[in-house]
Amino acid sequence: MKRGPRLAAALLACACWLAAPLLAAAQGVVQSTPLVAPAAPTAPAAPAAPTAPDRAAPVSLAMIRFGVLPLGGTVESRALWTPLMADMSRALGIPVSAYSVPSYEELDRAIGRDEIDMAFLSAKMALDAVMQRRMKVVAQIARHPGVPEHRAVLLVRKAGPLNTLEGLLAQPEKWRLARGDSRSVTGFVVPQSQLFLPRNIEMETRFRSEFVGTHQATALAVANGDADVATNNTTDLERFRQQFPVEAERLQVVWQSEPPPGAPMVVRRNYPPEFQARLQHFLTSYGKAKGARGEAEREVLKTLRAAYGYVAVDDSALLPEARLEHQLGKQRAMAAAWVNEAAREQRLQRIEKTYAEQVEFLGAGR
């Protein structure tokens, strides 16, 4: 048997595989897309007891694991954030690892397992992470007067059987829905609270069928005839128009929301305060420099739909999201069927208690 060439090739492949992470680390950004096996269906677990910030174990500063919200897919999402993470790595002198996953749920789990050090999250996910005492808010996308604000929208096909909001609301059970994850503010929370629940329509139960996916996936589902209506938002719809101009031409907006709570940047609460300040300074000064470096950073911000950069905020920036969750919780409690009124009242009391705790904690501006 001629083992020599085969053995040599195998050893060479192994050496290249081992060297790849070192080469990536040398460039500042480490690609770290975890493989997550599908979880078997289980009953919802009880919420973990909050961990007091002063008892949290100190975090290692050897690397920043940056959680990336899924957009079109893990590769696309990671590619959008890689330039900013590379600049962050150079500014802070620490490698930045892109932790990119295909769903909100898996990113939420990673935060719960303390596998994320920093992330750009939906306001709903950020509220959960902050109230669990794992994360704190340090920045938010800056808005500019006169520029259209980020809003949730509903999409239908121009030439489809459903082309009006009235037709959708009159017979929701007739139509196929493509929506975002329940942790998505514009893909679920805002349409549910501002449009559907006030009309006694539960998104999860009233439609003929439902598909849950990213904003890109829901738009494609409607454009390709696999769904009749999709939740989305103005920011991701603009990105969709650039990437899929033919499919985007088939779509029309039949509803848009009031501006939802903004998506924040969060970091591990147990980072040393001085390091938190350095991270915040990097984010808020990014794209503000003059000359070639500033121009390059501003181009990065445009691709991230943050053309005016980031502003410094604290946990109190999540108070609008807490109010929205409070409103949604009450709406759902009032619309649901209960064994008796006492059971409904107990649920409403728990909602009020949770909201009061959130307001107290977030209002401290920690």
mmCIF file of C-alpha atoms in Angstrom:
data_model
loop_
_atom_site.group_PDB
_atom_site.id
_atom_site.type_symbol
_atom_site.label_atom_id
_atom_site.label_comp_id
_atom_site.label_asym_id
_atom_site.label_seq_id
_atom_site.Cartn_x
_atom_site.Cartn_y
_atom_site.Cartn_z
ATOM 1 C CA MET A 1 0.000 0.000 0.000
ATOM 2 C CA LYS A 2 1.280 3.489 -0.916
ATOM 3 C CA ARG A 3 0.572 5.402 2.268
ATOM 4 C CA GLY A 4 3.314 8.024 1.914
ATOM 5 C CA PRO A 5 1.543 10.546 -0.402
ATOM 6 C CA ARG A 6 -1.836 10.110 1.310
ATOM 7 C CA LEU A 7 -0.350 10.582 4.770
ATOM 8 C CA ALA A 8 1.583 13.654 3.678
ATOM 9 C CA ALA A 9 -1.543 15.200 2.166
ATOM 10 C CA ALA A 10 -3.552 14.523 5.287
ATOM 11 C CA LEU A 11 -0.902 16.115 7.486
ATOM 12 C CA LEU A 12 -0.740 19.156 5.208
ATOM 13 C CA ALA A 13 -4.543 19.607 5.319
ATOM 14 C CA CYS A 14 -4.524 19.333 9.091
ATOM 15 C CA ALA A 15 -1.767 21.929 9.378
ATOM 16 C CA CYS A 16 -3.702 24.369 7.148
ATOM 17 C CA TRP A 17 -6.867 23.853 9.193
ATOM 18 C CA LEU A 18 -5.025 24.585 12.432
ATOM 19 C CA ALA A 19 -3.309 27.643 10.983
ATOM 20 C CA ALA A 20 -6.511 29.311 9.671
ATOM 21 C CA PRO A 21 -7.708 30.712 13.030
ATOM 22 C CA LEU A 22 -4.231 32.067 13.756
ATOM 23 C CA LEU A 23 -4.158 33.929 10.453
ATOM 24 C CA ALA A 24 -7.612 35.387 11.108
ATOM 25 C CA ALA A 25 -6.620 36.412 14.635
ATOM 26 C CA ALA A 26 -3.544 38.151 13.287
ATOM 27 C CA GLN A 27 -5.873 40.320 11.182
ATOM 28 C CA GLY A 28 -7.905 41.291 14.249
ATOM 29 C CA VAL A 29 -11.193 39.509 13.466
ATOM 30 C CA VAL A 30 -11.689 35.864 14.324
ATOM 31 C CA GLN A 31 -14.492 34.066 12.479
ATOM 32 C CA SER A 32 -16.494 32.228 15.116
ATOM 33 C CA THR A 33 -19.730 30.812 13.756
ATOM 34 C CA PRO A 34 -20.842 28.124 16.221
ATOM 35 C CA LEU A 35 -22.593 25.030 14.967
ATOM 36 C CA VAL A 36 -25.808 24.669 16.938
ATOM 37 C CA ALA A 37 -27.819 21.467 16.667
ATOM 38 C CA PRO A 38 -31.625 21.863 16.577
ATOM 39 C CA ALA A 39 -33.057 21.562 20.052
ATOM 40 C CA ALA A 40 -35.763 19.010 20.797
ATOM 41 C CA PRO A 41 -39.114 20.593 21.725
ATOM 42 C CA THR A 42 -39.407 21.042 25.465
ATOM 43 C CA ALA A 43 -41.655 22.854 27.874
ATOM 44 C CA PRO A 44 -40.612 26.496 28.474
ATOM 45 C CA ALA A 45 -38.008 26.696 31.201
ATOM 46 C CA ALA A 46 -38.536 28.905 34.209
ATOM 47 C CA PRO A 47 -36.604 32.198 33.958
ATOM 48 C CA ALA A 48 -33.182 32.045 35.531
ATOM 49 C CA ALA A 49 -32.750 33.950 38.752
ATOM 50 C CA PRO A 50 -31.090 37.328 38.106
ATOM 51 C CA THR A 51 -27.422 37.509 38.885
ATOM 52 C CA ALA A 52 -26.403 40.555 40.869
ATOM 53 C CA PRO A 53 -23.865 42.663 38.943
ATOM 54 C CA ASP A 54 -21.406 42.808 41.857
ATOM 55 C CA ARG A 55 -21.318 39.007 42.088
ATOM 56 C CA ALA A 56 -20.600 38.385 38.405
ATOM 57 C CA ALA A 57 -17.278 36.749 37.676
ATOM 58 C CA PRO A 58 -14.757 39.115 36.063
ATOM 59 C CA VAL A 59 -14.690 38.783 32.285
ATOM 60 C CA SER A 60 -11.521 37.992 30.352
ATOM 61 C CA LEU A 61 -10.227 40.800 28.154
ATOM 62 C CA ALA A 62 -8.263 38.469 25.877
ATOM 63 C CA MET A 63 -10.953 38.637 23.151
ATOM 64 C CA ILE A 64 -14.303 40.308 22.456
ATOM 65 C CA ARG A 65 -16.981 37.914 21.182
ATOM 66 C CA PHE A 66 -19.307 40.139 19.134
ATOM 67 C CA GLY A 67 -22.838 38.808 18.646
ATOM 68 C CA VAL A 68 -24.269 39.543 15.206
ATOM 69 C CA LEU A 69 -28.026 39.688 14.613
ATOM 70 C CA PRO A 70 -29.042 37.551 11.629
ATOM 71 C CA LEU A 71 -30.014 39.520 8.526
ATOM 72 C CA GLY A 72 -30.033 37.576 5.267
ATOM 73 C CA GLY A 73 -27.817 34.831 6.662
ATOM 74 C CA THR A 74 -24.834 34.208 8.915
ATOM 75 C CA VAL A 75 -22.219 34.872 6.224
ATOM 76 C CA GLU A 76 -23.877 38.071 5.012
ATOM 77 C CA SER A 77 -24.453 39.392 8.540
ATOM 78 C CA ARG A 78 -20.860 38.710 9.544
ATOM 79 C CA ALA A 79 -19.517 40.341 6.392
ATOM 80 C CA LEU A 80 -21.452 43.543 7.123
ATOM 81 C CA TRP A 81 -19.961 43.854 10.616
ATOM 82 C CA THR A 82 -16.404 42.653 9.877
ATOM 83 C CA PRO A 83 -14.985 46.102 8.896
ATOM 84 C CA LEU A 84 -16.242 47.727 12.108
ATOM 85 C CA MET A 85 -14.984 44.805 14.207
ATOM 86 C CA ALA A 86 -11.567 45.009 12.556
ATOM 87 C CA ASP A 87 -11.357 48.734 13.356
ATOM 88 C CA MET A 88 -12.483 48.008 16.926
ATOM 89 C CA SER A 89 -9.777 45.395 17.278
ATOM 90 C CA ARG A 90 -7.086 47.826 16.122
ATOM 91 C CA ALA A 91 -8.379 50.616 18.372
ATOM 92 C CA LEU A 92 -8.599 48.454 21.509
ATOM 93 C CA GLY A 93 -5.683 46.121 20.833
ATOM 94 C CA ILE A 94 -7.824 42.999 21.345
ATOM 95 C CA PRO A 95 -9.001 40.416 18.784
ATOM 96 C CA VAL A 96 -12.732 40.549 18.001
ATOM 97 C CA SER A 97 -14.539 37.303 17.267
ATOM 98 C CA ALA A 98 -17.705 37.407 15.143
ATOM 99 C CA TYR A 99 -20.313 35.206 16.793
ATOM 100 C CA SER A 100 -22.849 34.843 13.998
ATOM 101 C CA VAL A 101 -25.885 32.557 14.201
ATOM 102 C CA PRO A 102 -28.889 32.010 11.886
ATOM 103 C CA SER A 103 -31.660 32.986 14.309
ATOM 104 C CA TYR A 104 -32.623 35.321 17.143
ATOM 105 C CA GLU A 105 -33.284 32.289 19.317
ATOM 106 C CA GLU A 106 -29.758 30.940 18.999
ATOM 107 C CA LEU A 107 -28.228 34.353 19.677
ATOM 108 C CA ASP A 108 -30.471 34.643 22.743
ATOM 109 C CA ARG A 109 -29.249 31.254 23.966
ATOM 110 C CA ALA A 110 -25.622 32.266 23.425
ATOM 111 C CA ILE A 111 -26.158 35.356 25.577
ATOM 112 C CA GLY A 112 -27.744 33.192 28.258
ATOM 113 C CA ARG A 113 -24.693 30.901 28.208
ATOM 114 C CA ASP A 114 -22.353 33.917 28.570
ATOM 115 C CA GLU A 115 -20.846 33.203 25.153
ATOM 116 C CA ILE A 116 -21.331 36.797 23.978
ATOM 117 C CA ASP A 117 -19.364 39.793 25.268
ATOM 118 C CA MET A 118 -20.880 42.499 23.092
ATOM 119 C CA ALA A 119 -23.736 42.663 20.599
ATOM 120 C CA PHE A 120 -26.033 44.819 18.522
ATOM 121 C CA LEU A 121 -29.497 43.554 19.495
ATOM 122 C CA SER A 122 -33.153 44.213 18.947
ATOM 123 C CA ALA A 123 -34.614 46.276 21.779
ATOM 124 C CA LYS A 124 -36.593 43.229 22.939
ATOM 125 C CA MET A 125 -33.470 41.034 23.180
ATOM 126 C CA ALA A 126 -31.517 43.843 24.827
ATOM 127 C CA LEU A 127 -34.235 44.312 27.462
ATOM 128 C CA ASP A 128 -34.094 40.621 28.345
ATOM 129 C CA ALA A 129 -30.278 40.629 28.486
ATOM 130 C CA VAL A 130 -30.145 43.744 30.663
ATOM 131 C CA MET A 131 -32.836 42.552 33.082
ATOM 132 C CA GLN A 132 -30.971 39.251 33.488
ATOM 133 C CA ARG A 133 -28.058 41.447 34.637
ATOM 134 C CA ARG A 134 -25.721 40.032 31.972
ATOM 135 C CA MET A 135 -25.491 43.082 29.719
ATOM 136 C CA LYS A 136 -25.668 46.859 29.849
ATOM 137 C CA VAL A 137 -26.449 49.388 27.124
ATOM 138 C CA VAL A 138 -23.637 51.666 25.939
ATOM 139 C CA ALA A 139 -24.736 53.042 22.559
ATOM 140 C CA GLN A 140 -27.549 53.376 20.058
ATOM 141 C CA ILE A 141 -27.815 54.364 16.405
ATOM 142 C CA ALA A 142 -27.918 58.144 16.038
ATOM 143 C CA ARG A 143 -30.892 59.596 14.190
ATOM 144 C CA HIS A 144 -30.939 62.859 12.275
ATOM 145 C CA PRO A 145 -33.814 65.357 12.042
ATOM 146 C CA GLY A 146 -35.457 65.272 8.629
ATOM 147 C CA VAL A 147 -34.339 61.720 7.836
ATOM 148 C CA PRO A 148 -37.165 59.133 7.639
ATOM 149 C CA GLU A 149 -37.300 57.128 10.841
ATOM 150 C CA HIS A 150 -36.998 53.374 11.102
ATOM 151 C CA ARG A 151 -40.490 51.795 11.106
ATOM 152 C CA ALA A 152 -42.149 48.396 10.937
ATOM 153 C CA VAL A 153 -44.054 47.666 7.702
ATOM 154 C CA LEU A 154 -46.341 45.051 6.158
ATOM 155 C CA LEU A 155 -45.548 43.860 2.643
ATOM 156 C CA VAL A 156 -47.819 42.274 0.019
ATOM 157 C CA ARG A 157 -47.424 41.556 -3.704
ATOM 158 C CA LYS A 158 -48.578 44.270 -6.087
ATOM 159 C CA ALA A 159 -50.192 41.694 -8.377
ATOM 160 C CA GLY A 160 -51.290 39.276 -5.669
ATOM 161 C CA PRO A 161 -54.790 38.423 -4.483
ATOM 162 C CA LEU A 162 -54.157 40.446 -1.316
ATOM 163 C CA ASN A 163 -53.269 44.052 -2.032
ATOM 164 C CA THR A 164 -55.009 46.099 0.667
ATOM 165 C CA LEU A 165 -54.762 46.326 4.439
ATOM 166 C CA GLU A 166 -58.539 46.153 4.707
ATOM 167 C CA GLY A 167 -58.601 42.804 2.916
ATOM 168 C CA LEU A 168 -55.961 41.457 5.284
ATOM 169 C CA LEU A 169 -57.737 42.553 8.466
ATOM 170 C CA ALA A 170 -61.162 41.409 7.261
ATOM 171 C CA GLN A 171 -60.143 37.760 6.729
ATOM 172 C CA PRO A 172 -56.716 37.017 8.277
ATOM 173 C CA GLU A 173 -57.423 33.258 8.263
ATOM 174 C CA LYS A 174 -57.449 33.359 4.452
ATOM 175 C CA TRP A 175 -53.835 34.487 4.115
ATOM 176 C CA ARG A 176 -50.345 33.054 4.614
ATOM 177 C CA LEU A 177 -48.143 35.121 6.948
ATOM 178 C CA ALA A 178 -44.337 35.463 6.897
ATOM 179 C CA ARG A 179 -43.131 37.118 10.094
ATOM 180 C CA GLY A 180 -40.068 37.706 12.224
ATOM 181 C CA ASP A 181 -39.021 35.953 15.389
ATOM 182 C CA SER A 182 -41.000 36.876 18.510
ATOM 183 C CA ARG A 183 -37.833 38.666 19.738
ATOM 184 C CA SER A 184 -37.879 40.933 16.674
ATOM 185 C CA VAL A 185 -39.353 44.345 17.433
ATOM 186 C CA THR A 186 -40.364 45.226 13.856
ATOM 187 C CA GLY A 187 -40.890 41.639 12.724
ATOM 188 C CA PHE A 188 -43.316 40.749 15.513
ATOM 189 C CA VAL A 189 -43.701 42.956 18.612
ATOM 190 C CA VAL A 190 -44.736 46.218 16.921
ATOM 191 C CA PRO A 191 -47.124 44.758 14.292
ATOM 192 C CA GLN A 192 -48.703 42.613 16.992
ATOM 193 C CA SER A 193 -49.197 45.481 19.474
ATOM 194 C CA GLN A 194 -49.957 48.384 17.114
ATOM 195 C CA LEU A 195 -52.024 46.652 14.421
ATOM 196 C CA PHE A 196 -53.224 43.107 15.066
ATOM 197 C CA LEU A 197 -54.048 42.741 18.766
ATOM 198 C CA PRO A 198 -56.101 45.976 18.901
ATOM 199 C CA ARG A 199 -58.301 44.215 16.309
ATOM 200 C CA ASN A 200 -58.334 40.925 18.238
ATOM 201 C CA ILE A 201 -56.043 39.199 15.738
ATOM 202 C CA GLU A 202 -53.325 36.951 17.205
ATOM 203 C CA MET A 203 -50.523 36.688 14.674
ATOM 204 C CA GLU A 204 -49.576 33.155 15.778
ATOM 205 C CA THR A 205 -53.062 31.656 15.487
ATOM 206 C CA ARG A 206 -55.333 33.628 13.125
ATOM 207 C CA PHE A 207 -53.553 33.207 9.806
ATOM 208 C CA ARG A 208 -53.900 30.292 7.419
ATOM 209 C CA SER A 209 -50.228 29.462 7.889
ATOM 210 C CA GLU A 210 -47.092 31.188 9.073
ATOM 211 C CA PHE A 211 -43.420 31.186 8.207
ATOM 212 C CA VAL A 212 -40.854 32.608 10.644
ATOM 213 C CA GLY A 213 -37.563 33.937 9.289
ATOM 214 C CA THR A 214 -35.252 36.911 8.817
ATOM 215 C CA HIS A 215 -36.473 40.146 7.251
ATOM 216 C CA GLN A 216 -34.817 39.141 3.972
ATOM 217 C CA ALA A 217 -36.480 35.721 4.064
ATOM 218 C CA THR A 218 -39.962 37.119 4.773
ATOM 219 C CA ALA A 219 -39.694 39.638 1.928
ATOM 220 C CA LEU A 220 -38.549 36.906 -0.474
ATOM 221 C CA ALA A 221 -41.406 34.661 0.642
ATOM 222 C CA VAL A 222 -43.970 37.257 -0.450
ATOM 223 C CA ALA A 223 -42.101 38.280 -3.597
ATOM 224 C CA ASN A 224 -41.883 34.640 -4.727
ATOM 225 C CA GLY A 225 -45.495 33.795 -3.906
ATOM 226 C CA ASP A 226 -44.746 31.561 -0.913
ATOM 227 C CA ALA A 227 -46.597 33.920 1.456
ATOM 228 C CA ASP A 228 -49.275 36.577 1.057
ATOM 229 C CA VAL A 229 -48.139 39.134 3.646
ATOM 230 C CA ALA A 230 -44.885 39.748 5.505
ATOM 231 C CA THR A 231 -43.728 41.817 8.435
ATOM 232 C CA ASN A 232 -40.585 43.836 7.766
ATOM 233 C CA ASN A 233 -39.099 47.288 8.362
ATOM 234 C CA THR A 234 -38.067 50.290 6.313
ATOM 235 C CA THR A 235 -34.340 49.806 6.939
ATOM 236 C CA ASP A 236 -34.171 46.164 5.876
ATOM 237 C CA LEU A 237 -36.564 46.790 2.989
ATOM 238 C CA GLU A 238 -34.122 49.362 1.599
ATOM 239 C CA ARG A 239 -31.312 46.820 1.887
ATOM 240 C CA PHE A 240 -33.559 44.251 0.177
ATOM 241 C CA ARG A 241 -34.205 46.636 -2.736
ATOM 242 C CA GLN A 242 -30.472 46.935 -3.336
ATOM 243 C CA GLN A 243 -29.808 43.185 -3.146
ATOM 244 C CA PHE A 244 -32.946 41.898 -4.890
ATOM 245 C CA PRO A 245 -34.201 44.682 -7.196
ATOM 246 C CA VAL A 246 -36.353 42.374 -9.345
ATOM 247 C CA GLU A 247 -38.099 40.788 -6.365
ATOM 248 C CA ALA A 248 -38.453 44.140 -4.571
ATOM 249 C CA GLU A 249 -40.313 45.570 -7.567
ATOM 250 C CA ARG A 250 -43.086 43.016 -6.917
ATOM 251 C CA LEU A 251 -43.718 44.309 -3.389
ATOM 252 C CA GLN A 252 -45.746 47.127 -1.911
ATOM 253 C CA VAL A 253 -46.152 48.485 1.603
ATOM 254 C CA VAL A 254 -49.742 48.470 2.912
ATOM 255 C CA TRP A 255 -49.032 49.552 6.512
ATOM 256 C CA GLN A 256 -46.283 51.170 8.521
ATOM 257 C CA SER A 257 -45.938 51.662 12.251
ATOM 258 C CA GLU A 258 -45.022 54.463 14.547
ATOM 259 C CA PRO A 259 -41.231 54.574 15.126
ATOM 260 C CA PRO A 260 -40.299 51.610 17.349
ATOM 261 C CA PRO A 261 -37.715 51.594 20.155
ATOM 262 C CA GLY A 262 -34.190 51.780 18.755
ATOM 263 C CA ALA A 263 -31.827 48.814 18.658
ATOM 264 C CA PRO A 264 -28.946 49.282 21.134
ATOM 265 C CA MET A 265 -25.358 48.108 21.461
ATOM 266 C CA VAL A 266 -24.793 46.163 24.675
ATOM 267 C CA VAL A 267 -21.675 44.875 26.456
ATOM 268 C CA ARG A 268 -21.002 42.522 29.328
ATOM 269 C CA ARG A 269 -21.929 44.186 32.600
ATOM 270 C CA ASN A 270 -18.877 42.733 34.335
ATOM 271 C CA TYR A 271 -16.392 44.378 31.993
ATOM 272 C CA PRO A 272 -14.161 46.755 33.991
ATOM 273 C CA PRO A 273 -15.739 50.243 33.938
ATOM 274 C CA GLU A 274 -12.709 51.786 32.259
ATOM 275 C CA PHE A 275 -12.922 49.222 29.443
ATOM 276 C CA GLN A 276 -16.651 49.855 29.029
ATOM 277 C CA ALA A 277 -15.789 53.538 28.652
ATOM 278 C CA ARG A 278 -13.189 52.738 25.959
ATOM 279 C CA LEU A 279 -15.739 50.669 24.023
ATOM 280 C CA GLN A 280 -18.317 53.422 24.264
ATOM 281 C CA HIS A 281 -15.795 56.030 23.139
ATOM 282 C CA PHE A 282 -14.811 53.904 20.140
ATOM 283 C CA LEU A 283 -18.447 53.541 19.055
ATOM 284 C CA THR A 284 -19.452 57.169 19.552
ATOM 285 C CA SER A 285 -16.346 58.565 17.851
ATOM 286 C CA TYR A 286 -16.467 56.109 14.935
ATOM 287 C CA GLY A 287 -16.951 57.930 11.644
ATOM 288 C CA LYS A 288 -16.325 61.363 13.171
ATOM 289 C CA ALA A 289 -12.682 61.779 12.101
ATOM 290 C CA LYS A 290 -11.607 63.907 9.151
ATOM 291 C CA GLY A 291 -9.615 62.663 6.194
ATOM 292 C CA ALA A 292 -9.352 59.225 4.594
ATOM 293 C CA ARG A 293 -9.872 57.266 7.823
ATOM 294 C CA GLY A 294 -13.078 59.111 8.647
ATOM 295 C CA GLU A 295 -14.383 58.642 5.099
ATOM 296 C CA ALA A 296 -13.705 54.904 5.250
ATOM 297 C CA GLU A 297 -15.482 54.624 8.616
ATOM 298 C CA ARG A 298 -18.485 56.549 7.334
ATOM 299 C CA GLU A 299 -18.781 54.119 4.425
ATOM 300 C CA VAL A 300 -18.820 51.250 6.942
ATOM 301 C CA LEU A 301 -21.593 52.982 8.900
ATOM 302 C CA LYS A 302 -23.666 53.407 5.737
ATOM 303 C CA THR A 303 -23.552 49.682 5.041
ATOM 304 C CA LEU A 304 -24.747 49.101 8.617
ATOM 305 C CA ARG A 305 -27.642 51.570 8.102
ATOM 306 C CA ALA A 306 -26.129 53.813 10.785
ATOM 307 C CA ALA A 307 -25.054 56.724 8.611
ATOM 308 C CA TYR A 308 -24.890 59.178 11.535
ATOM 309 C CA GLY A 309 -22.939 56.829 13.768
ATOM 310 C CA TYR A 310 -23.725 55.961 17.381
ATOM 311 C CA VAL A 311 -24.616 58.015 20.436
ATOM 312 C CA ALA A 312 -23.846 57.206 24.068
ATOM 313 C CA VAL A 313 -26.850 55.939 26.054
ATOM 314 C CA ASP A 314 -27.423 53.819 29.145
ATOM 315 C CA ASP A 315 -29.988 51.238 30.228
ATOM 316 C CA SER A 316 -32.706 53.880 30.432
ATOM 317 C CA ALA A 317 -32.769 53.834 26.613
ATOM 318 C CA LEU A 318 -34.753 50.588 26.966
ATOM 319 C CA LEU A 319 -37.657 52.232 28.813
ATOM 320 C CA PRO A 320 -39.651 52.642 25.549
ATOM 321 C CA GLU A 321 -39.255 48.917 24.880
ATOM 322 C CA ALA A 322 -40.363 48.100 28.426
ATOM 323 C CA ARG A 323 -43.495 50.213 27.874
ATOM 324 C CA LEU A 324 -44.145 48.435 24.588
ATOM 325 C CA GLU A 325 -43.778 45.006 26.213
ATOM 326 C CA HIS A 326 -46.079 46.135 29.030
ATOM 327 C CA GLN A 327 -48.702 47.233 26.529
ATOM 328 C CA LEU A 328 -48.375 44.012 24.527
ATOM 329 C CA GLY A 329 -48.632 41.871 27.649
ATOM 330 C CA LYS A 330 -51.853 43.571 28.729
ATOM 331 C CA GLN A 331 -53.328 43.295 25.239
ATOM 332 C CA ARG A 332 -52.634 39.588 25.098
ATOM 333 C CA ALA A 333 -53.995 39.012 28.585
ATOM 334 C CA MET A 334 -57.229 40.787 27.734
ATOM 335 C CA ALA A 335 -57.634 38.953 24.416
ATOM 336 C CA ALA A 336 -56.884 35.458 25.774
ATOM 337 C CA ALA A 337 -59.458 32.960 27.054
ATOM 338 C CA TRP A 338 -59.194 32.298 30.802
ATOM 339 C CA VAL A 339 -60.746 29.808 33.206
ATOM 340 C CA ASN A 340 -62.139 32.727 35.183
ATOM 341 C CA GLU A 341 -61.605 36.417 35.753
ATOM 342 C CA ALA A 342 -59.437 35.742 38.814
ATOM 343 C CA ALA A 343 -56.871 33.988 36.603
ATOM 344 C CA ARG A 344 -56.840 36.916 34.188
ATOM 345 C CA GLU A 345 -56.409 39.343 37.075
ATOM 346 C CA GLN A 346 -53.451 37.359 38.431
ATOM 347 C CA ARG A 347 -51.805 37.532 35.014
ATOM 348 C CA LEU A 348 -52.363 41.274 34.793
ATOM 349 C CA GLN A 349 -50.885 41.733 38.267
ATOM 350 C CA ARG A 350 -47.742 39.817 37.235
ATOM 351 C CA ILE A 351 -47.443 42.010 34.149
ATOM 352 C CA GLU A 352 -47.670 45.149 36.277
ATOM 353 C CA LYS A 353 -45.120 43.801 38.766
ATOM 354 C CA THR A 354 -42.641 42.948 35.988
ATOM 355 C CA TYR A 355 -43.059 46.363 34.415
ATOM 356 C CA ALA A 356 -42.530 48.134 37.738
ATOM 357 C CA GLU A 357 -39.309 46.182 38.294
ATOM 358 C CA GLN A 358 -38.092 47.069 34.791
ATOM 359 C CA VAL A 359 -38.852 50.755 35.230
ATOM 360 C CA GLU A 360 -37.053 50.849 38.577
ATOM 361 C CA PHE A 361 -33.961 49.104 37.248
ATOM 362 C CA LEU A 362 -33.756 50.861 33.880
ATOM 363 C CA GLY A 363 -34.647 54.255 35.302
ATOM 364 C CA ALA A 364 -31.550 54.164 37.475
ATOM 365 C CA GLY A 365 -29.519 54.679 34.280
ATOM 366 C CA ARG A 366 -26.964 52.067 35.303
#
